[in-house]
JSON list of C-alpha atoms in Angstrom, two decimals:
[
{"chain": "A", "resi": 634, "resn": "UNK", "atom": "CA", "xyz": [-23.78, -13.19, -1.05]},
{"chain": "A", "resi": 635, "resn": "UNK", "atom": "CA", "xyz": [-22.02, -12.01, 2.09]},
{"chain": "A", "resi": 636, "resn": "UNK", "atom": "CA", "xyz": [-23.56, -8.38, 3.30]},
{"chain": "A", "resi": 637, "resn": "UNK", "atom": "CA", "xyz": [-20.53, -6.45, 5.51]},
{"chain": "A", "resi": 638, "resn": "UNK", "atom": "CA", "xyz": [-22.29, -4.14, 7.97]},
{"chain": "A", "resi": 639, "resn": "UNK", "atom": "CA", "xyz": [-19.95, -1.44, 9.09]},
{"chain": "A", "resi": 640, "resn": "UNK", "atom": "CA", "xyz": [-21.62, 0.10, 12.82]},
{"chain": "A", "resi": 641, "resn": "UNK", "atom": "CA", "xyz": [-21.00, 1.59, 16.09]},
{"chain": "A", "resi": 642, "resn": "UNK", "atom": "CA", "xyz": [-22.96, 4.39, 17.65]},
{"chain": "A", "resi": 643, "resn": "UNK", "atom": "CA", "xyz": [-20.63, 6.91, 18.07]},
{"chain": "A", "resi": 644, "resn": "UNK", "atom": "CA", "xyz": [-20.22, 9.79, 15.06]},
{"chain": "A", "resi": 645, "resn": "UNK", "atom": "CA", "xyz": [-17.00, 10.74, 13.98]},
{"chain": "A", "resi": 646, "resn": "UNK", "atom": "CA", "xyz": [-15.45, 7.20, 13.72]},
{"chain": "A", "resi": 647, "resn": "UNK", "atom": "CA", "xyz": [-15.04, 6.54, 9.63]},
{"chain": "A", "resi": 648, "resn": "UNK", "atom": "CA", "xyz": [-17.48, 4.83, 9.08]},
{"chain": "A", "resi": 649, "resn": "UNK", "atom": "CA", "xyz": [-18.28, 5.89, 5.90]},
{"chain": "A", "resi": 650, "resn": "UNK", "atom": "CA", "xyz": [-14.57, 6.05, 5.02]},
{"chain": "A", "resi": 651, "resn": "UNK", "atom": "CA", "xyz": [-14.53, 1.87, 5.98]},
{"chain": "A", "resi": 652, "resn": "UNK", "atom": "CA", "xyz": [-17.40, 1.31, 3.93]},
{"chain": "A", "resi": 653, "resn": "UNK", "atom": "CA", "xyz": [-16.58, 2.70, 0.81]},
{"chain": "A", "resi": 654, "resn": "UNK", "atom": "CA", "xyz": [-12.89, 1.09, 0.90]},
{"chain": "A", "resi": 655, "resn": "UNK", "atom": "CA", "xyz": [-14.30, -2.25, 1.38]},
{"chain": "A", "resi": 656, "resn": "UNK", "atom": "CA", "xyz": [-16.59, -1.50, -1.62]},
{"chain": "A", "resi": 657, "resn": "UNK", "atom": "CA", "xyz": [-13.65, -0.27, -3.39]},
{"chain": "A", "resi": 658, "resn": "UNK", "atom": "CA", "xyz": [-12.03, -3.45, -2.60]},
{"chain": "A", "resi": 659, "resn": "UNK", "atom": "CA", "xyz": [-14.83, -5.72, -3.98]},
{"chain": "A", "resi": 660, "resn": "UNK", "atom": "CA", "xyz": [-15.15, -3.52, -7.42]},
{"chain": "A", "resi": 661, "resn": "UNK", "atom": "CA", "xyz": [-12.01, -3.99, -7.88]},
{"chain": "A", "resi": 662, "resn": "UNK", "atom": "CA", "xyz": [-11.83, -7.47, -7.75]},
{"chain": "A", "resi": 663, "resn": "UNK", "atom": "CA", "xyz": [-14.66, -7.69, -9.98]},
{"chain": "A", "resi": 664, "resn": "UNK", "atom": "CA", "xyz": [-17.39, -8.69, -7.70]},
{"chain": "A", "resi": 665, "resn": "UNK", "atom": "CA", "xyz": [-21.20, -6.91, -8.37]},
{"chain": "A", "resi": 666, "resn": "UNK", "atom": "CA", "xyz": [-21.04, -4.64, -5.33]},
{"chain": "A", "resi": 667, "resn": "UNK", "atom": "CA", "xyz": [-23.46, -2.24, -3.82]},
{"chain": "A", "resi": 668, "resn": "UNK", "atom": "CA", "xyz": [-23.27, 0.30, -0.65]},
{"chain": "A", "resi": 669, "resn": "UNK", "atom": "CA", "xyz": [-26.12, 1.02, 0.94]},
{"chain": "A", "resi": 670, "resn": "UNK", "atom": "CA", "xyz": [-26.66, 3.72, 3.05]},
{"chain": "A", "resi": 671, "resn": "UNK", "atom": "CA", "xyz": [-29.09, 4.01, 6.06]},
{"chain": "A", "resi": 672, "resn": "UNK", "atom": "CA", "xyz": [-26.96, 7.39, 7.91]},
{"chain": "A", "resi": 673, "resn": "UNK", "atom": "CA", "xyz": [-28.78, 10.74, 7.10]},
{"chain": "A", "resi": 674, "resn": "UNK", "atom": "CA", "xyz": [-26.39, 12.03, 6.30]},
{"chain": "A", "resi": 675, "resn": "UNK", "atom": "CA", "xyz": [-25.82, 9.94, 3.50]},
{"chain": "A", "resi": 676, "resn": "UNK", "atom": "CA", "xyz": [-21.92, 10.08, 3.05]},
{"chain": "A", "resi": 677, "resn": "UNK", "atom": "CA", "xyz": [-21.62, 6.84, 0.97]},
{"chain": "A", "resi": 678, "resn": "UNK", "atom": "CA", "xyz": [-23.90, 7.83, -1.44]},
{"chain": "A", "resi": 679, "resn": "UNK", "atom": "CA", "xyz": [-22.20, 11.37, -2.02]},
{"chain": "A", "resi": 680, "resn": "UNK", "atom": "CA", "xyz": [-18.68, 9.26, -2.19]},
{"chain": "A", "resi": 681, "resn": "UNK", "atom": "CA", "xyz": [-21.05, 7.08, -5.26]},
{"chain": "A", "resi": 682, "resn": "UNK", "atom": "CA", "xyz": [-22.20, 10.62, -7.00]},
{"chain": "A", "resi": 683, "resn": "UNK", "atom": "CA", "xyz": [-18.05, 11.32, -6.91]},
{"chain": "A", "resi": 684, "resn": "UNK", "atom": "CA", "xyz": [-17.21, 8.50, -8.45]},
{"chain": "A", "resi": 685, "resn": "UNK", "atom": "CA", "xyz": [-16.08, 8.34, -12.06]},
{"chain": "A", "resi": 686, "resn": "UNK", "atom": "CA", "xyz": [-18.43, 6.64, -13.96]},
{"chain": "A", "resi": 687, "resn": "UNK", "atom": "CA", "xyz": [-15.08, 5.34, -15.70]},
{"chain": "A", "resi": 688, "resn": "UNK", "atom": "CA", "xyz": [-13.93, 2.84, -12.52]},
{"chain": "A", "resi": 689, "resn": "UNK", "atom": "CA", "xyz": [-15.38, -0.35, -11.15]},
{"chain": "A", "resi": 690, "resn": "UNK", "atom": "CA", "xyz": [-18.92, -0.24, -10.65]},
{"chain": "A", "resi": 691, "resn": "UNK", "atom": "CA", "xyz": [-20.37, 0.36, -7.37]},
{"chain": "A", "resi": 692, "resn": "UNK", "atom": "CA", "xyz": [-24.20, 0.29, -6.97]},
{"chain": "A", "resi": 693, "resn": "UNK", "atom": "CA", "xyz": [-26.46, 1.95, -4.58]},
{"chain": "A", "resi": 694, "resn": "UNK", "atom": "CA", "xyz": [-28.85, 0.51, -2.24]},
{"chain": "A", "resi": 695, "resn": "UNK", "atom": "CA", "xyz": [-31.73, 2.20, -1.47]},
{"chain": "A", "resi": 696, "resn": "UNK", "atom": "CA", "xyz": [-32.55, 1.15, 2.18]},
{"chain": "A", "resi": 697, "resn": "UNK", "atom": "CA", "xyz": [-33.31, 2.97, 5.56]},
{"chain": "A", "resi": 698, "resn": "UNK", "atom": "CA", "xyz": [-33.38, 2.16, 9.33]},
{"chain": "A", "resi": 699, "resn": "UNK", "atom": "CA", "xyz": [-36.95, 0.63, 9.26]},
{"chain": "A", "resi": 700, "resn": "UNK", "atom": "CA", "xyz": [-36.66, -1.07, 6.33]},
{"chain": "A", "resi": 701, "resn": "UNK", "atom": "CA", "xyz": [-33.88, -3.15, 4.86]},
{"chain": "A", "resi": 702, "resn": "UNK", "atom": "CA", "xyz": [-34.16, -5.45, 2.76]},
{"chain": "A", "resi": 703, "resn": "UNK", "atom": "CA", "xyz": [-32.13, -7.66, 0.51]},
{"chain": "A", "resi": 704, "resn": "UNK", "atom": "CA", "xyz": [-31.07, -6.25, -2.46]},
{"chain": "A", "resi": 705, "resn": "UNK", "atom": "CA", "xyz": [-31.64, -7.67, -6.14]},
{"chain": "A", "resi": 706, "resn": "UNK", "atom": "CA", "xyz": [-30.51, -10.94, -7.68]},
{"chain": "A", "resi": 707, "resn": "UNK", "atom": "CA", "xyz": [-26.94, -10.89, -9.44]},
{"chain": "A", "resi": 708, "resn": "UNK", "atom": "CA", "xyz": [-25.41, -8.83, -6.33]},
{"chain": "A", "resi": 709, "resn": "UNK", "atom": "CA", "xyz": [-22.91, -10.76, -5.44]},
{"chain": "A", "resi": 710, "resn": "UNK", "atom": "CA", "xyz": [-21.25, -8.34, -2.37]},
{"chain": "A", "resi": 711, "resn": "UNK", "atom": "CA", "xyz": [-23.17, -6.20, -0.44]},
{"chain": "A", "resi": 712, "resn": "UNK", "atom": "CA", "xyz": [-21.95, -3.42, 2.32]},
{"chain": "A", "resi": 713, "resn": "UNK", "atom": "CA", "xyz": [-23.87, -1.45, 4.46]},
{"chain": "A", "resi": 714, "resn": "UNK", "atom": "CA", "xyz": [-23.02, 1.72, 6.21]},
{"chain": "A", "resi": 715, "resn": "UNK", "atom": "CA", "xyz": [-25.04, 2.66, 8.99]},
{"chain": "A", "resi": 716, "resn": "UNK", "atom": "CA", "xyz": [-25.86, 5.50, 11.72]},
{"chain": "A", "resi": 717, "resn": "UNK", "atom": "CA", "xyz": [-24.80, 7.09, 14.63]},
{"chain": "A", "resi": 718, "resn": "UNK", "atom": "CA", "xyz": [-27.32, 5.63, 17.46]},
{"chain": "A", "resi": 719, "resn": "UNK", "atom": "CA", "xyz": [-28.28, 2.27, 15.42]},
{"chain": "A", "resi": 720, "resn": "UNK", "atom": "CA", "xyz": [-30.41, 0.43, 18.41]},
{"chain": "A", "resi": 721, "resn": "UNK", "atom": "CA", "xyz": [-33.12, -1.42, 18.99]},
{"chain": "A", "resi": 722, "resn": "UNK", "atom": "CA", "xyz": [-35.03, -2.48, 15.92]},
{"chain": "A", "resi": 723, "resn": "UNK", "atom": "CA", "xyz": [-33.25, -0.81, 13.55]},
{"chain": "A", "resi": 724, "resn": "UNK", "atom": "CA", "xyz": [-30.10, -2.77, 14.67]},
{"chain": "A", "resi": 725, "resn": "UNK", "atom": "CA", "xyz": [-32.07, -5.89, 15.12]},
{"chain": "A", "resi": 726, "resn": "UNK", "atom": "CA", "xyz": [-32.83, -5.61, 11.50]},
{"chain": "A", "resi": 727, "resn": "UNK", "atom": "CA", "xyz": [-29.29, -5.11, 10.75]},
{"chain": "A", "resi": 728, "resn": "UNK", "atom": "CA", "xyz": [-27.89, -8.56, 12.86]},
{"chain": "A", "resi": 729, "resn": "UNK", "atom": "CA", "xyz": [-30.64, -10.28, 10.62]},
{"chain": "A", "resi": 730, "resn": "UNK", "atom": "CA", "xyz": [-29.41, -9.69, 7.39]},
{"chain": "A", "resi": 731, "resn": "UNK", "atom": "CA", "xyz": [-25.38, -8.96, 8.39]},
{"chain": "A", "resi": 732, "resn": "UNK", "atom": "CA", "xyz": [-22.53, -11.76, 8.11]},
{"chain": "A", "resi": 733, "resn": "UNK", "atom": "CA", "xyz": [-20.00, -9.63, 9.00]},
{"chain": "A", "resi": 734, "resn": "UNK", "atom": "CA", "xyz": [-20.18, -6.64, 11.77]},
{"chain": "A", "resi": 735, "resn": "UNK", "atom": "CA", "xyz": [-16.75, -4.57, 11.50]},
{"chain": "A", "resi": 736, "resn": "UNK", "atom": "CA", "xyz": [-16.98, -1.96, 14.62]},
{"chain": "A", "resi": 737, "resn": "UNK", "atom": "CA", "xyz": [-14.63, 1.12, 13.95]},
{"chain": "A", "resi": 738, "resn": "UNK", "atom": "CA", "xyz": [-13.21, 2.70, 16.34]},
{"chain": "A", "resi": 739, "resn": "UNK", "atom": "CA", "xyz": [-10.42, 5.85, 17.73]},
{"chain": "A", "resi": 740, "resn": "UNK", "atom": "CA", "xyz": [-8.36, 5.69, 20.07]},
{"chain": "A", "resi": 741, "resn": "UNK", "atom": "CA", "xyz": [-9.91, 7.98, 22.02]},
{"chain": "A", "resi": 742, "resn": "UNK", "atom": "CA", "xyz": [-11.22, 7.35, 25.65]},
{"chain": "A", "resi": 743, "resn": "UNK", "atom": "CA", "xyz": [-14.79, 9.19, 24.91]},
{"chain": "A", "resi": 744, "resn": "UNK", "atom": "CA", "xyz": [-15.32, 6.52, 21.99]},
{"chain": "A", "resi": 745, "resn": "UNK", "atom": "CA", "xyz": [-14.02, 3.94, 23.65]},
{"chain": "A", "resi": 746, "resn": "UNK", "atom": "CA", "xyz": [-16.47, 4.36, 26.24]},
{"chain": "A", "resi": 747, "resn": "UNK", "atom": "CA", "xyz": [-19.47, 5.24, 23.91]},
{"chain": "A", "resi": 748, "resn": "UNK", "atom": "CA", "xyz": [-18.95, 2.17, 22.16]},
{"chain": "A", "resi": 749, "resn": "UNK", "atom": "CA", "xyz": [-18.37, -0.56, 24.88]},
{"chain": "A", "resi": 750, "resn": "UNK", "atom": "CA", "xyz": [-22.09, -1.64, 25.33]},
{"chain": "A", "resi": 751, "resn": "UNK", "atom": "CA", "xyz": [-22.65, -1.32, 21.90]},
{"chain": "A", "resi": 752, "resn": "UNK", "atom": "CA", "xyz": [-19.82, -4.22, 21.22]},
{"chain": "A", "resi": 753, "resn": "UNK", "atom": "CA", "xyz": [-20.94, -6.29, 24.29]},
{"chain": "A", "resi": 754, "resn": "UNK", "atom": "CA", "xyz": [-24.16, -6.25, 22.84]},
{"chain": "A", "resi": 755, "resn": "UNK", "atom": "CA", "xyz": [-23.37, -7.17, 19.63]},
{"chain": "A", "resi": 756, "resn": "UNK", "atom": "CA", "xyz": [-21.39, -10.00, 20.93]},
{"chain": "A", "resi": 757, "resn": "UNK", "atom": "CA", "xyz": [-24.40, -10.98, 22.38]},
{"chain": "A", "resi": 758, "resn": "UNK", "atom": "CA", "xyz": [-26.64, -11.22, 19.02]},
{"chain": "A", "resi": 759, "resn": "UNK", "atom": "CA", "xyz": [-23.70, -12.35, 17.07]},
{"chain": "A", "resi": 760, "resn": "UNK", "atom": "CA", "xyz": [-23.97, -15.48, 19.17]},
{"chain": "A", "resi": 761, "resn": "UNK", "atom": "CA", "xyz": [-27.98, -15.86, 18.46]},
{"chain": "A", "resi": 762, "resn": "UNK", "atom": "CA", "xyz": [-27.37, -14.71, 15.14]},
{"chain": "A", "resi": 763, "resn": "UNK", "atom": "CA", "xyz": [-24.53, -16.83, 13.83]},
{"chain": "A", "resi": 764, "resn": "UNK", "atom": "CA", "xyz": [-22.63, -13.08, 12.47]},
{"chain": "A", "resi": 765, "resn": "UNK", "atom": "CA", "xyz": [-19.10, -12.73, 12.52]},
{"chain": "A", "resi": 766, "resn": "UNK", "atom": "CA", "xyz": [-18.22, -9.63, 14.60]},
{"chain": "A", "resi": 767, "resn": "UNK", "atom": "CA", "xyz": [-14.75, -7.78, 14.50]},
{"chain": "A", "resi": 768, "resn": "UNK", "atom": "CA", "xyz": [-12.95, -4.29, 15.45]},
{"chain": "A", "resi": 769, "resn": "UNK", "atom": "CA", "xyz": [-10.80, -1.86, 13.75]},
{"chain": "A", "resi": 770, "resn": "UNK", "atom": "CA", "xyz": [-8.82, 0.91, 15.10]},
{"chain": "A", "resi": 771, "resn": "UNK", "atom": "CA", "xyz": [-9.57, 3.90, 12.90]},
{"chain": "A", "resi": 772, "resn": "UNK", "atom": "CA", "xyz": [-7.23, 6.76, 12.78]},
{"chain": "A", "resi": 773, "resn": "UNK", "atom": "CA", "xyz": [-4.68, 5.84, 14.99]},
{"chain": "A", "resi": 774, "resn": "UNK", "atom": "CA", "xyz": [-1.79, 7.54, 15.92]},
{"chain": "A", "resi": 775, "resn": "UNK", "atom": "CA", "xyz": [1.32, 4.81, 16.69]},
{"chain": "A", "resi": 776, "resn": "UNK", "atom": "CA", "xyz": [3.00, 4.31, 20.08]},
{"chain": "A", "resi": 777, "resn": "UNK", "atom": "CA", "xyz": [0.68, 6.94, 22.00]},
{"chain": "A", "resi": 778, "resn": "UNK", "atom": "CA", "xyz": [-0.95, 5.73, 25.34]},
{"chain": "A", "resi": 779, "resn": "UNK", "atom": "CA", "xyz": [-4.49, 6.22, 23.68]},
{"chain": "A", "resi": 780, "resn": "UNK", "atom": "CA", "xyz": [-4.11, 3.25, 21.20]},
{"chain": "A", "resi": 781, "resn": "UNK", "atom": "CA", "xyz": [-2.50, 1.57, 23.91]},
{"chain": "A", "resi": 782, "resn": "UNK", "atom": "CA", "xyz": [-5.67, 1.94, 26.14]},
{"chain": "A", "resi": 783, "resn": "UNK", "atom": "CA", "xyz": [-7.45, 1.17, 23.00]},
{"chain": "A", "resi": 784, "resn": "UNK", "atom": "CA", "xyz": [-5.63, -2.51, 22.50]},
{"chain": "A", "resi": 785, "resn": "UNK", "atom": "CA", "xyz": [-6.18, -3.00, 26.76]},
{"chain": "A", "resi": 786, "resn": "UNK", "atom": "CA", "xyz": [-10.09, -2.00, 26.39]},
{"chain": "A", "resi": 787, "resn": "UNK", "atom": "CA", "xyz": [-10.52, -4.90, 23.49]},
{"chain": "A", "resi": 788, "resn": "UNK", "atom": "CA", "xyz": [-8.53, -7.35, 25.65]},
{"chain": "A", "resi": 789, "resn": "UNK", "atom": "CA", "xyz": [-11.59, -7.51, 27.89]},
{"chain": "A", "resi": 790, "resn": "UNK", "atom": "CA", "xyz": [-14.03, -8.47, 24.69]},
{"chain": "A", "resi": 791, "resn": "UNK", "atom": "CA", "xyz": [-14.48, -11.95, 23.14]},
{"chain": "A", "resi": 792, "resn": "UNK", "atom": "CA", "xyz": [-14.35, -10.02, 20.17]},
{"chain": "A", "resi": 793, "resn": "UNK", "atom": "CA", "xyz": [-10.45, -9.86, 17.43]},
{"chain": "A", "resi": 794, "resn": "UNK", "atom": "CA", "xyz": [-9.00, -6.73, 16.61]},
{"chain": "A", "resi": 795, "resn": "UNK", "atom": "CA", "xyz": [-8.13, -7.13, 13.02]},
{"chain": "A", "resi": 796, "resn": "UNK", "atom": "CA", "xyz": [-6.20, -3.61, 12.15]},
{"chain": "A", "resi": 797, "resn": "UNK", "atom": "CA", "xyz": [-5.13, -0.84, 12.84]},
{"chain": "A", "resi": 798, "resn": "UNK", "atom": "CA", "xyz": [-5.40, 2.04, 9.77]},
{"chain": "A", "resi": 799, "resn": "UNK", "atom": "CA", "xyz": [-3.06, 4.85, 10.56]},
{"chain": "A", "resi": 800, "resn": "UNK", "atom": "CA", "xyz": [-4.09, 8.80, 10.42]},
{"chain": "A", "resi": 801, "resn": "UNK", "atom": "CA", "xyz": [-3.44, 9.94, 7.66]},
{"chain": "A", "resi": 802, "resn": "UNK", "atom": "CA", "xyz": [-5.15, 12.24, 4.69]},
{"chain": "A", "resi": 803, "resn": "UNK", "atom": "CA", "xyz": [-4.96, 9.79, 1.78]},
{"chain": "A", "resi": 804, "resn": "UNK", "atom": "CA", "xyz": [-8.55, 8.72, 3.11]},
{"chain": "A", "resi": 805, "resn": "UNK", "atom": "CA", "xyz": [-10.08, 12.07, 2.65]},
{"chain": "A", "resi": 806, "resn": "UNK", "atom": "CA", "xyz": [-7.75, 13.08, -0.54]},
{"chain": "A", "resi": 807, "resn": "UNK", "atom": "CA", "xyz": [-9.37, 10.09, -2.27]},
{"chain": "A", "resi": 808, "resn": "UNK", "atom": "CA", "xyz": [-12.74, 10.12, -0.81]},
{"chain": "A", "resi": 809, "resn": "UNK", "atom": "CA", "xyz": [-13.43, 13.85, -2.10]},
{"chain": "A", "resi": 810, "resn": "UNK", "atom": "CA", "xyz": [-13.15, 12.39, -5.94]},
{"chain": "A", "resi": 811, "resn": "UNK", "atom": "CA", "xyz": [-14.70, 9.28, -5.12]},
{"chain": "A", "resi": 812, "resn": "UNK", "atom": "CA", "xyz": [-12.30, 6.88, -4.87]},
{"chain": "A", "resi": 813, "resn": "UNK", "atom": "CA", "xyz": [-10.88, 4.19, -2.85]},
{"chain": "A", "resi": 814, "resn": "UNK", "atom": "CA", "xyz": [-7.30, 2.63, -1.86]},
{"chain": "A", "resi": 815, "resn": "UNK", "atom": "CA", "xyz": [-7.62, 0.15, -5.01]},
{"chain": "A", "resi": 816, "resn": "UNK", "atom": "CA", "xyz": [-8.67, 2.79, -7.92]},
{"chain": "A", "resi": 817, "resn": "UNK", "atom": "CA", "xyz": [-4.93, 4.46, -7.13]},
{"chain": "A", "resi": 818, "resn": "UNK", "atom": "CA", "xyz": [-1.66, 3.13, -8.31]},
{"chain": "A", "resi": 819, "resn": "UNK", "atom": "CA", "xyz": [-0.21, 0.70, -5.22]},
{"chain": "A", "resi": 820, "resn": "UNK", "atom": "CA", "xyz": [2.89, 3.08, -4.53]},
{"chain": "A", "resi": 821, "resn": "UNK", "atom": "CA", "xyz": [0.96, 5.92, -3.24]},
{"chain": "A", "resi": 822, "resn": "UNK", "atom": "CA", "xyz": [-1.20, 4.16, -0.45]},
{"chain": "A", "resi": 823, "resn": "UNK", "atom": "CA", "xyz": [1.53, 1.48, -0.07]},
{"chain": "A", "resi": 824, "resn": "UNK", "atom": "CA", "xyz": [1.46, 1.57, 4.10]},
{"chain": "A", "resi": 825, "resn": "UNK", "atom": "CA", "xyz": [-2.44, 1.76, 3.83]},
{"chain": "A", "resi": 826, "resn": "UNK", "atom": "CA", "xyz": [-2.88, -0.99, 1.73]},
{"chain": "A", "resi": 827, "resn": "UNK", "atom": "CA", "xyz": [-0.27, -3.18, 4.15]},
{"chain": "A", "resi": 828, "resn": "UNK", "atom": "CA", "xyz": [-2.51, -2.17, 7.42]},
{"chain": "A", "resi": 829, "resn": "UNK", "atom": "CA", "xyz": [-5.46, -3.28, 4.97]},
{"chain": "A", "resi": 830, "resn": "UNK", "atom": "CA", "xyz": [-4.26, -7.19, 4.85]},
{"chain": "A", "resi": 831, "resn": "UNK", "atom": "CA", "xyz": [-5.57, -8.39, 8.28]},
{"chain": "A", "resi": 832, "resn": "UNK", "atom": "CA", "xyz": [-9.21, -7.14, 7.23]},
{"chain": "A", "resi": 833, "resn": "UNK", "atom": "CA", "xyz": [-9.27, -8.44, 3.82]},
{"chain": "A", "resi": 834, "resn": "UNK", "atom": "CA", "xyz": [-8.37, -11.87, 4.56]},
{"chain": "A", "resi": 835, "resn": "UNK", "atom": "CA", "xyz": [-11.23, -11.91, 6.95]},
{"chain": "A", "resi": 836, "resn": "UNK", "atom": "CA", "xyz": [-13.82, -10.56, 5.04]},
{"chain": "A", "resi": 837, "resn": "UNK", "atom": "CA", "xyz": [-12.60, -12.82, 2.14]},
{"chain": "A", "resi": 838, "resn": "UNK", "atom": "CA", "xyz": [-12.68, -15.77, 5.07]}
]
């Protein structure tokens, strides 16, 4: 049962938006998923209350910071969307139970900043830990000197840069009825679902 934990620090960097797309993605392929969420302000679970009872099921998972544990027999995917300032035990808890750590993040210099000894301590623990750590660029905008600092910043980590997902409003045109990339026909999210690729064949690695 592989459990995808979706972090970084900083606020403001999708991680909700990441989380229920890769839940989106199991559904769809007919895995028993569910999406927990340990953020106050709870954005994956509103995204589950949106959700037509009608499309693949996606369960919730009642956790928080302090207390996470794993979730009931017959899950067979599990994701986990977390807060802004996960540290110390509560992200502790979080390396225990996580196979996968995907790290979102802008191309913006403030983030990039906010979230560098977050990833070099991750890549610490995922060493300890035996968890498979990655980073996605989150809203970029191509050809712009910010994602180009972005790609030179991860150059200095021991840790891959799977994607890049463009800017764009399908994300928050299909989160607002609950929905992910894979519950709308291909040929309106066809450039999303190309800069997808890289990060499914990771997390299906």
């Amino acid at each position: 049962m592989p459990v995808i934990v979706v972090a970084n620090p900083k606020g403001g960097v999708g991680k909700s938006t990441l989380s229920s797309n890769i839940a989106g993605h199991f559904a769809r392929q007919g895995h028993a998923v569910m999406l927990g969420d340990v953020d106050r302000q709870q954005s994956s679970r509103l995204w589950l209350q949106l959700r037509d009872p009608g499309l693949p099921r996606i369960q919730s998972w009642d956790v928080s910071e302090d207390q996470i544990a794993r979730p009931p027999k017959g899950t067979t995917h599990v994701v986990l969307d977390t807060p802004a300032g996960l540290h110390g035990k509560g992200l502790d808890a979080v390396m225990k139970l996580a196979d996968k750590v995907i790290v979102p993040l802008q191309a913006s210099v403030f983030d990039i900043y906010a979230t560098q000894d977050f990833v070099r301590a991750l890549a610490k623990k995922k060493r300890s830990e035996g968890t498979q750590l990655a980073v996605v660029g989150n809203r970029i905008k191509d050809h712009t000197k910010a994602t180009e600092h972005l790609k030179e910043f991860l150059q200095t980590l021991d840790i891959p840069l799977l994607t890049l997902l463009r800017d764009t409003q399908n994300y928050a045109h299909l989160a607002a009825h609950g929905l992910s990339l894979w519950d709308v026909p291909a040929n309106r999210v066809e450039k999303d679902l190309a800069q997808w690729e890289p990060l499914l064949a990771w997390l299906n690695a």
